Amino acid sequence: MNAVRYVKKAKKGNKEALLQLILAEKDDYYRLALTYMGNSHDAMDAMEDMIVRLYENIGQLKKEEAFYSWSRTILANSCKALLRKRQKLVPLDDAAMNGKLTEDLALALPSDPYRHSDQQMDIRQMLLHLNEQQQEAIQLKYWHDLDYQTIADMMGVPIGTVKSRIFQGLKKMRELYGGETDG
């Protein structure tokens, strides 16, 4: 798929081109929304909101090659707005305790049962000891494999802040669980 070509078509009002762009990354969008929202129903609501916003604002996108970074930022902002609107923060510890997040994430993760069983549970437990910003940065970096600049754009902070949050979060996790520290 030539994404730039489809973005150009979408900017001219071609709904099918926009749909193809979204479908090409639908699994990544879903996993990202699920990370923020904590359950599949709310994740789908956030994705619907993202699609509407993409359609309404695609004309404002200046660089076609930045479509996916831009759309992920819109999705993250949609998730945050929905959470604020519902006054429903998703404390990962609460979601993990009722098992819903674990179930939803298990469905969203790649289908290697050995990879995301015990190890995933351990990582989720370790994340509970970090502050919200550190959790978000680490999840975006390592669960969604996003680059630092994309994460910075999504979180609305400088790239150095993202790197610091990830570094401090990983350092705290190592300290808590007996791993080696860098100083």
PDB file of C-alpha atoms in Angstrom:
ATOM      1  CA  MET A   1       0.000   0.000   0.000  1.00  0.00           C
ATOM      2  CA  ASN A   2       1.302   3.405  -0.935  1.00  0.00           C
ATOM      3  CA  ALA A   3       0.088   5.312   2.100  1.00  0.00           C
ATOM      4  CA  VAL A   4       1.095   8.719   0.793  1.00  0.00           C
ATOM      5  CA  ARG A   5      -1.001   8.215  -2.334  1.00  0.00           C
ATOM      6  CA  TYR A   6      -3.998   7.183  -0.229  1.00  0.00           C
ATOM      7  CA  VAL A   7      -3.529  10.147   2.112  1.00  0.00           C
ATOM      8  CA  LYS A   8      -3.530  12.511  -0.857  1.00  0.00           C
ATOM      9  CA  LYS A   9      -6.771  10.936  -2.078  1.00  0.00           C
ATOM     10  CA  ALA A  10      -8.290  11.133   1.413  1.00  0.00           C
ATOM     11  CA  LYS A  11      -7.372  14.813   1.665  1.00  0.00           C
ATOM     12  CA  LYS A  12      -9.365  15.366  -1.513  1.00  0.00           C
ATOM     13  CA  GLY A  13     -12.412  13.842   0.153  1.00  0.00           C
ATOM     14  CA  ASN A  14     -12.075  10.202  -0.910  1.00  0.00           C
ATOM     15  CA  LYS A  15     -13.640   8.289   2.003  1.00  0.00           C
ATOM     16  CA  GLU A  16     -12.576   4.915   0.625  1.00  0.00           C
ATOM     17  CA  ALA A  17      -8.920   5.958   0.679  1.00  0.00           C
ATOM     18  CA  LEU A  18      -9.231   7.030   4.315  1.00  0.00           C
ATOM     19  CA  LEU A  19     -10.922   3.749   5.145  1.00  0.00           C
ATOM     20  CA  GLN A  20      -8.093   1.786   3.499  1.00  0.00           C
ATOM     21  CA  LEU A  21      -5.523   3.703   5.521  1.00  0.00           C
ATOM     22  CA  ILE A  22      -7.358   2.948   8.746  1.00  0.00           C
ATOM     23  CA  LEU A  23      -7.912  -0.714   7.899  1.00  0.00           C
ATOM     24  CA  ALA A  24      -4.227  -1.177   7.121  1.00  0.00           C
ATOM     25  CA  GLU A  25      -3.353  -0.348  10.748  1.00  0.00           C
ATOM     26  CA  LYS A  26      -6.569  -1.350  12.512  1.00  0.00           C
ATOM     27  CA  ASP A  27      -4.921  -3.891  14.802  1.00  0.00           C
ATOM     28  CA  ASP A  28      -2.312  -1.380  15.949  1.00  0.00           C
ATOM     29  CA  TYR A  29      -5.001   1.228  16.537  1.00  0.00           C
ATOM     30  CA  TYR A  30      -7.029  -1.251  18.547  1.00  0.00           C
ATOM     31  CA  ARG A  31      -4.109  -2.273  20.737  1.00  0.00           C
ATOM     32  CA  LEU A  32      -3.249   1.368  21.360  1.00  0.00           C
ATOM     33  CA  ALA A  33      -6.835   2.247  22.276  1.00  0.00           C
ATOM     34  CA  LEU A  34      -7.049  -0.817  24.500  1.00  0.00           C
ATOM     35  CA  THR A  35      -3.927   0.251  26.337  1.00  0.00           C
ATOM     36  CA  TYR A  36      -5.570   3.534  27.268  1.00  0.00           C
ATOM     37  CA  MET A  37      -9.164   2.454  27.745  1.00  0.00           C
ATOM     38  CA  GLY A  38      -8.705  -0.894  29.458  1.00  0.00           C
ATOM     39  CA  ASN A  39     -11.574  -2.737  27.766  1.00  0.00           C
ATOM     40  CA  SER A  40     -12.584  -3.564  24.240  1.00  0.00           C
ATOM     41  CA  HIS A  41     -15.906  -1.696  24.243  1.00  0.00           C
ATOM     42  CA  ASP A  42     -14.335   1.623  25.239  1.00  0.00           C
ATOM     43  CA  ALA A  43     -11.425   0.993  22.869  1.00  0.00           C
ATOM     44  CA  MET A  44     -13.882   0.659  19.985  1.00  0.00           C
ATOM     45  CA  ASP A  45     -15.624   3.880  21.065  1.00  0.00           C
ATOM     46  CA  ALA A  46     -12.289   5.684  20.999  1.00  0.00           C
ATOM     47  CA  MET A  47     -11.510   4.297  17.550  1.00  0.00           C
ATOM     48  CA  GLU A  48     -14.870   5.517  16.270  1.00  0.00           C
ATOM     49  CA  ASP A  49     -14.123   8.949  17.647  1.00  0.00           C
ATOM     50  CA  MET A  50     -10.697   8.859  15.990  1.00  0.00           C
ATOM     51  CA  ILE A  51     -12.206   7.973  12.621  1.00  0.00           C
ATOM     52  CA  VAL A  52     -14.614  10.900  12.809  1.00  0.00           C
ATOM     53  CA  ARG A  53     -11.803  13.263  13.770  1.00  0.00           C
ATOM     54  CA  LEU A  54      -9.580  11.948  10.998  1.00  0.00           C
ATOM     55  CA  TYR A  55     -12.319  12.477   8.458  1.00  0.00           C
ATOM     56  CA  GLU A  56     -13.059  15.990   9.707  1.00  0.00           C
ATOM     57  CA  ASN A  57      -9.423  17.081   9.955  1.00  0.00           C
ATOM     58  CA  ILE A  58      -7.521  15.203   7.244  1.00  0.00           C
ATOM     59  CA  GLY A  59      -7.302  18.422   5.245  1.00  0.00           C
ATOM     60  CA  GLN A  60      -5.169  19.953   7.998  1.00  0.00           C
ATOM     61  CA  LEU A  61      -2.484  17.271   7.741  1.00  0.00           C
ATOM     62  CA  LYS A  62       0.544  18.975   6.191  1.00  0.00           C
ATOM     63  CA  LYS A  63       2.865  15.996   5.610  1.00  0.00           C
ATOM     64  CA  GLU A  64       1.203  12.956   4.067  1.00  0.00           C
ATOM     65  CA  GLU A  65       3.960  10.645   5.298  1.00  0.00           C
ATOM     66  CA  ALA A  66       3.093  11.610   8.892  1.00  0.00           C
ATOM     67  CA  PHE A  67      -0.437  10.222   8.631  1.00  0.00           C
ATOM     68  CA  TYR A  68       0.035   7.268  10.965  1.00  0.00           C
ATOM     69  CA  SER A  69       1.853   9.255  13.614  1.00  0.00           C
ATOM     70  CA  TRP A  70      -0.795  11.955  13.380  1.00  0.00           C
ATOM     71  CA  SER A  71      -3.651   9.463  13.542  1.00  0.00           C
ATOM     72  CA  ARG A  72      -2.149   7.700  16.592  1.00  0.00           C
ATOM     73  CA  THR A  73      -1.897  11.055  18.322  1.00  0.00           C
ATOM     74  CA  ILE A  74      -5.551  11.712  17.535  1.00  0.00           C
ATOM     75  CA  LEU A  75      -6.455   8.278  18.863  1.00  0.00           C
ATOM     76  CA  ALA A  76      -4.512   8.814  22.090  1.00  0.00           C
ATOM     77  CA  ASN A  77      -6.160  12.205  22.524  1.00  0.00           C
ATOM     78  CA  SER A  78      -9.572  10.678  21.821  1.00  0.00           C
ATOM     79  CA  CYS A  79      -8.936   8.062  24.492  1.00  0.00           C
ATOM     80  CA  LYS A  80      -7.886  10.695  27.013  1.00  0.00           C
ATOM     81  CA  ALA A  81     -10.881  12.872  26.168  1.00  0.00           C
ATOM     82  CA  LEU A  82     -13.278   9.957  26.570  1.00  0.00           C
ATOM     83  CA  LEU A  83     -11.714   9.042  29.882  1.00  0.00           C
ATOM     84  CA  ARG A  84     -12.015  12.625  31.101  1.00  0.00           C
ATOM     85  CA  LYS A  85     -15.563  12.875  29.774  1.00  0.00           C
ATOM     86  CA  ARG A  86     -16.612   9.776  31.594  1.00  0.00           C
ATOM     87  CA  GLN A  87     -14.515  10.734  34.575  1.00  0.00           C
ATOM     88  CA  LYS A  88     -13.297   7.249  34.386  1.00  0.00           C
ATOM     89  CA  LEU A  89      -9.594   7.062  34.857  1.00  0.00           C
ATOM     90  CA  VAL A  90      -8.309   3.625  34.101  1.00  0.00           C
ATOM     91  CA  PRO A  91      -6.134   2.760  36.998  1.00  0.00           C
ATOM     92  CA  LEU A  92      -4.263  -0.204  35.676  1.00  0.00           C
ATOM     93  CA  ASP A  93      -4.293  -1.849  39.063  1.00  0.00           C
ATOM     94  CA  ASP A  94      -8.108  -1.799  39.203  1.00  0.00           C
ATOM     95  CA  ALA A  95      -8.458  -3.050  35.653  1.00  0.00           C
ATOM     96  CA  ALA A  96      -5.868  -5.739  36.203  1.00  0.00           C
ATOM     97  CA  MET A  97      -7.484  -6.794  39.465  1.00  0.00           C
ATOM     98  CA  ASN A  98     -10.810  -7.498  37.853  1.00  0.00           C
ATOM     99  CA  GLY A  99      -9.061  -9.345  35.066  1.00  0.00           C
ATOM    100  CA  LYS A 100     -10.764  -7.408  32.278  1.00  0.00           C
ATOM    101  CA  LEU A 101      -7.631  -5.670  31.075  1.00  0.00           C
ATOM    102  CA  THR A 102      -5.733  -8.911  31.101  1.00  0.00           C
ATOM    103  CA  GLU A 103      -8.402 -10.621  29.020  1.00  0.00           C
ATOM    104  CA  ASP A 104      -8.670  -7.799  26.516  1.00  0.00           C
ATOM    105  CA  LEU A 105      -4.934  -7.389  26.161  1.00  0.00           C
ATOM    106  CA  ALA A 106      -4.502 -11.104  25.734  1.00  0.00           C
ATOM    107  CA  LEU A 107      -6.907 -10.977  22.812  1.00  0.00           C
ATOM    108  CA  ALA A 108      -5.127  -8.003  21.308  1.00  0.00           C
ATOM    109  CA  LEU A 109      -1.588  -9.285  21.629  1.00  0.00           C
ATOM    110  CA  PRO A 110       0.080 -11.501  19.063  1.00  0.00           C
ATOM    111  CA  SER A 111      -1.055 -15.092  19.248  1.00  0.00           C
ATOM    112  CA  ASP A 112       2.068 -16.641  20.758  1.00  0.00           C
ATOM    113  CA  PRO A 113       0.631 -18.101  23.969  1.00  0.00           C
ATOM    114  CA  TYR A 114       4.019 -18.630  25.595  1.00  0.00           C
ATOM    115  CA  ARG A 115       5.167 -15.100  24.988  1.00  0.00           C
ATOM    116  CA  HIS A 116       2.312 -13.194  26.557  1.00  0.00           C
ATOM    117  CA  SER A 117       1.343 -15.404  29.449  1.00  0.00           C
ATOM    118  CA  ASP A 118       3.477 -15.239  32.560  1.00  0.00           C
ATOM    119  CA  GLN A 119       5.904 -12.683  31.186  1.00  0.00           C
ATOM    120  CA  GLN A 120       3.126 -10.277  30.235  1.00  0.00           C
ATOM    121  CA  MET A 121       1.529 -10.643  33.635  1.00  0.00           C
ATOM    122  CA  ASP A 122       4.834  -9.926  35.366  1.00  0.00           C
ATOM    123  CA  ILE A 123       5.393  -6.818  33.270  1.00  0.00           C
ATOM    124  CA  ARG A 124       1.895  -5.530  33.998  1.00  0.00           C
ATOM    125  CA  GLN A 125       2.469  -6.030  37.698  1.00  0.00           C
ATOM    126  CA  MET A 126       5.741  -4.123  37.518  1.00  0.00           C
ATOM    127  CA  LEU A 127       4.091  -1.246  35.664  1.00  0.00           C
ATOM    128  CA  LEU A 128       1.679  -0.767  38.545  1.00  0.00           C
ATOM    129  CA  HIS A 129       4.543   0.614  40.602  1.00  0.00           C
ATOM    130  CA  LEU A 130       5.209   3.473  38.164  1.00  0.00           C
ATOM    131  CA  ASN A 131       3.454   6.781  37.850  1.00  0.00           C
ATOM    132  CA  GLU A 132       0.891   7.235  35.084  1.00  0.00           C
ATOM    133  CA  GLN A 133       3.234   9.118  32.724  1.00  0.00           C
ATOM    134  CA  GLN A 134       5.969   6.501  33.046  1.00  0.00           C
ATOM    135  CA  GLN A 135       3.468   3.681  32.410  1.00  0.00           C
ATOM    136  CA  GLU A 136       2.121   5.424  29.322  1.00  0.00           C
ATOM    137  CA  ALA A 137       5.577   6.128  27.872  1.00  0.00           C
ATOM    138  CA  ILE A 138       6.839   2.584  28.476  1.00  0.00           C
ATOM    139  CA  GLN A 139       3.706   1.004  27.047  1.00  0.00           C
ATOM    140  CA  LEU A 140       3.844   3.169  23.920  1.00  0.00           C
ATOM    141  CA  LYS A 141       7.539   2.407  23.438  1.00  0.00           C
ATOM    142  CA  TYR A 142       7.616  -1.309  24.141  1.00  0.00           C
ATOM    143  CA  TRP A 143       4.078  -2.554  23.555  1.00  0.00           C
ATOM    144  CA  HIS A 144       3.388  -0.458  20.483  1.00  0.00           C
ATOM    145  CA  ASP A 145       6.968  -0.098  19.239  1.00  0.00           C
ATOM    146  CA  LEU A 146       6.570   3.626  18.624  1.00  0.00           C
ATOM    147  CA  ASP A 147       9.559   5.907  18.200  1.00  0.00           C
ATOM    148  CA  TYR A 148      10.369   8.605  20.740  1.00  0.00           C
ATOM    149  CA  GLN A 149       9.163  11.465  18.544  1.00  0.00           C
ATOM    150  CA  THR A 150       5.773   9.825  17.972  1.00  0.00           C
ATOM    151  CA  ILE A 151       5.407   9.207  21.695  1.00  0.00           C
ATOM    152  CA  ALA A 152       6.380  12.810  22.414  1.00  0.00           C
ATOM    153  CA  ASP A 153       3.771  14.033  19.940  1.00  0.00           C
ATOM    154  CA  MET A 154       1.130  11.764  21.436  1.00  0.00           C
ATOM    155  CA  MET A 155       1.888  12.786  25.004  1.00  0.00           C
ATOM    156  CA  GLY A 156       2.345  16.455  24.174  1.00  0.00           C
ATOM    157  CA  VAL A 157       5.778  16.671  25.789  1.00  0.00           C
ATOM    158  CA  PRO A 158       9.343  17.166  24.525  1.00  0.00           C
ATOM    159  CA  ILE A 159      11.230  14.095  23.343  1.00  0.00           C
ATOM    160  CA  GLY A 160      13.681  14.444  26.245  1.00  0.00           C
ATOM    161  CA  THR A 161      10.810  14.132  28.691  1.00  0.00           C
ATOM    162  CA  VAL A 162       9.701  10.910  27.030  1.00  0.00           C
ATOM    163  CA  LYS A 163      13.208   9.469  27.224  1.00  0.00           C
ATOM    164  CA  SER A 164      13.478  10.515  30.856  1.00  0.00           C
ATOM    165  CA  ARG A 165      10.128   8.957  31.768  1.00  0.00           C
ATOM    166  CA  ILE A 166      11.093   5.692  30.101  1.00  0.00           C
ATOM    167  CA  PHE A 167      14.548   5.679  31.673  1.00  0.00           C
ATOM    168  CA  GLN A 168      13.232   6.487  35.152  1.00  0.00           C
ATOM    169  CA  GLY A 169      10.424   3.968  34.826  1.00  0.00           C
ATOM    170  CA  LEU A 170      12.730   1.172  33.716  1.00  0.00           C
ATOM    171  CA  LYS A 171      15.215   2.079  36.437  1.00  0.00           C
ATOM    172  CA  LYS A 172      12.496   1.901  39.071  1.00  0.00           C
ATOM    173  CA  MET A 173      11.318  -1.456  37.723  1.00  0.00           C
ATOM    174  CA  ARG A 174      14.876  -2.811  37.868  1.00  0.00           C
ATOM    175  CA  GLU A 175      15.303  -1.562  41.429  1.00  0.00           C
ATOM    176  CA  LEU A 176      12.017  -3.067  42.545  1.00  0.00           C
ATOM    177  CA  TYR A 177      12.649  -6.436  40.985  1.00  0.00           C
ATOM    178  CA  GLY A 178      16.321  -6.879  41.665  1.00  0.00           C
ATOM    179  CA  GLY A 179      17.727  -6.237  38.215  1.00  0.00           C
ATOM    180  CA  GLU A 180      20.923  -4.405  37.462  1.00  0.00           C
ATOM    181  CA  THR A 181      20.870  -0.604  37.534  1.00  0.00           C
ATOM    182  CA  ASP A 182      22.906   1.814  35.454  1.00  0.00           C
ATOM    183  CA  GLY A 183      24.312   3.870  38.227  1.00  0.00           C
TER     184      GLY A 183
END
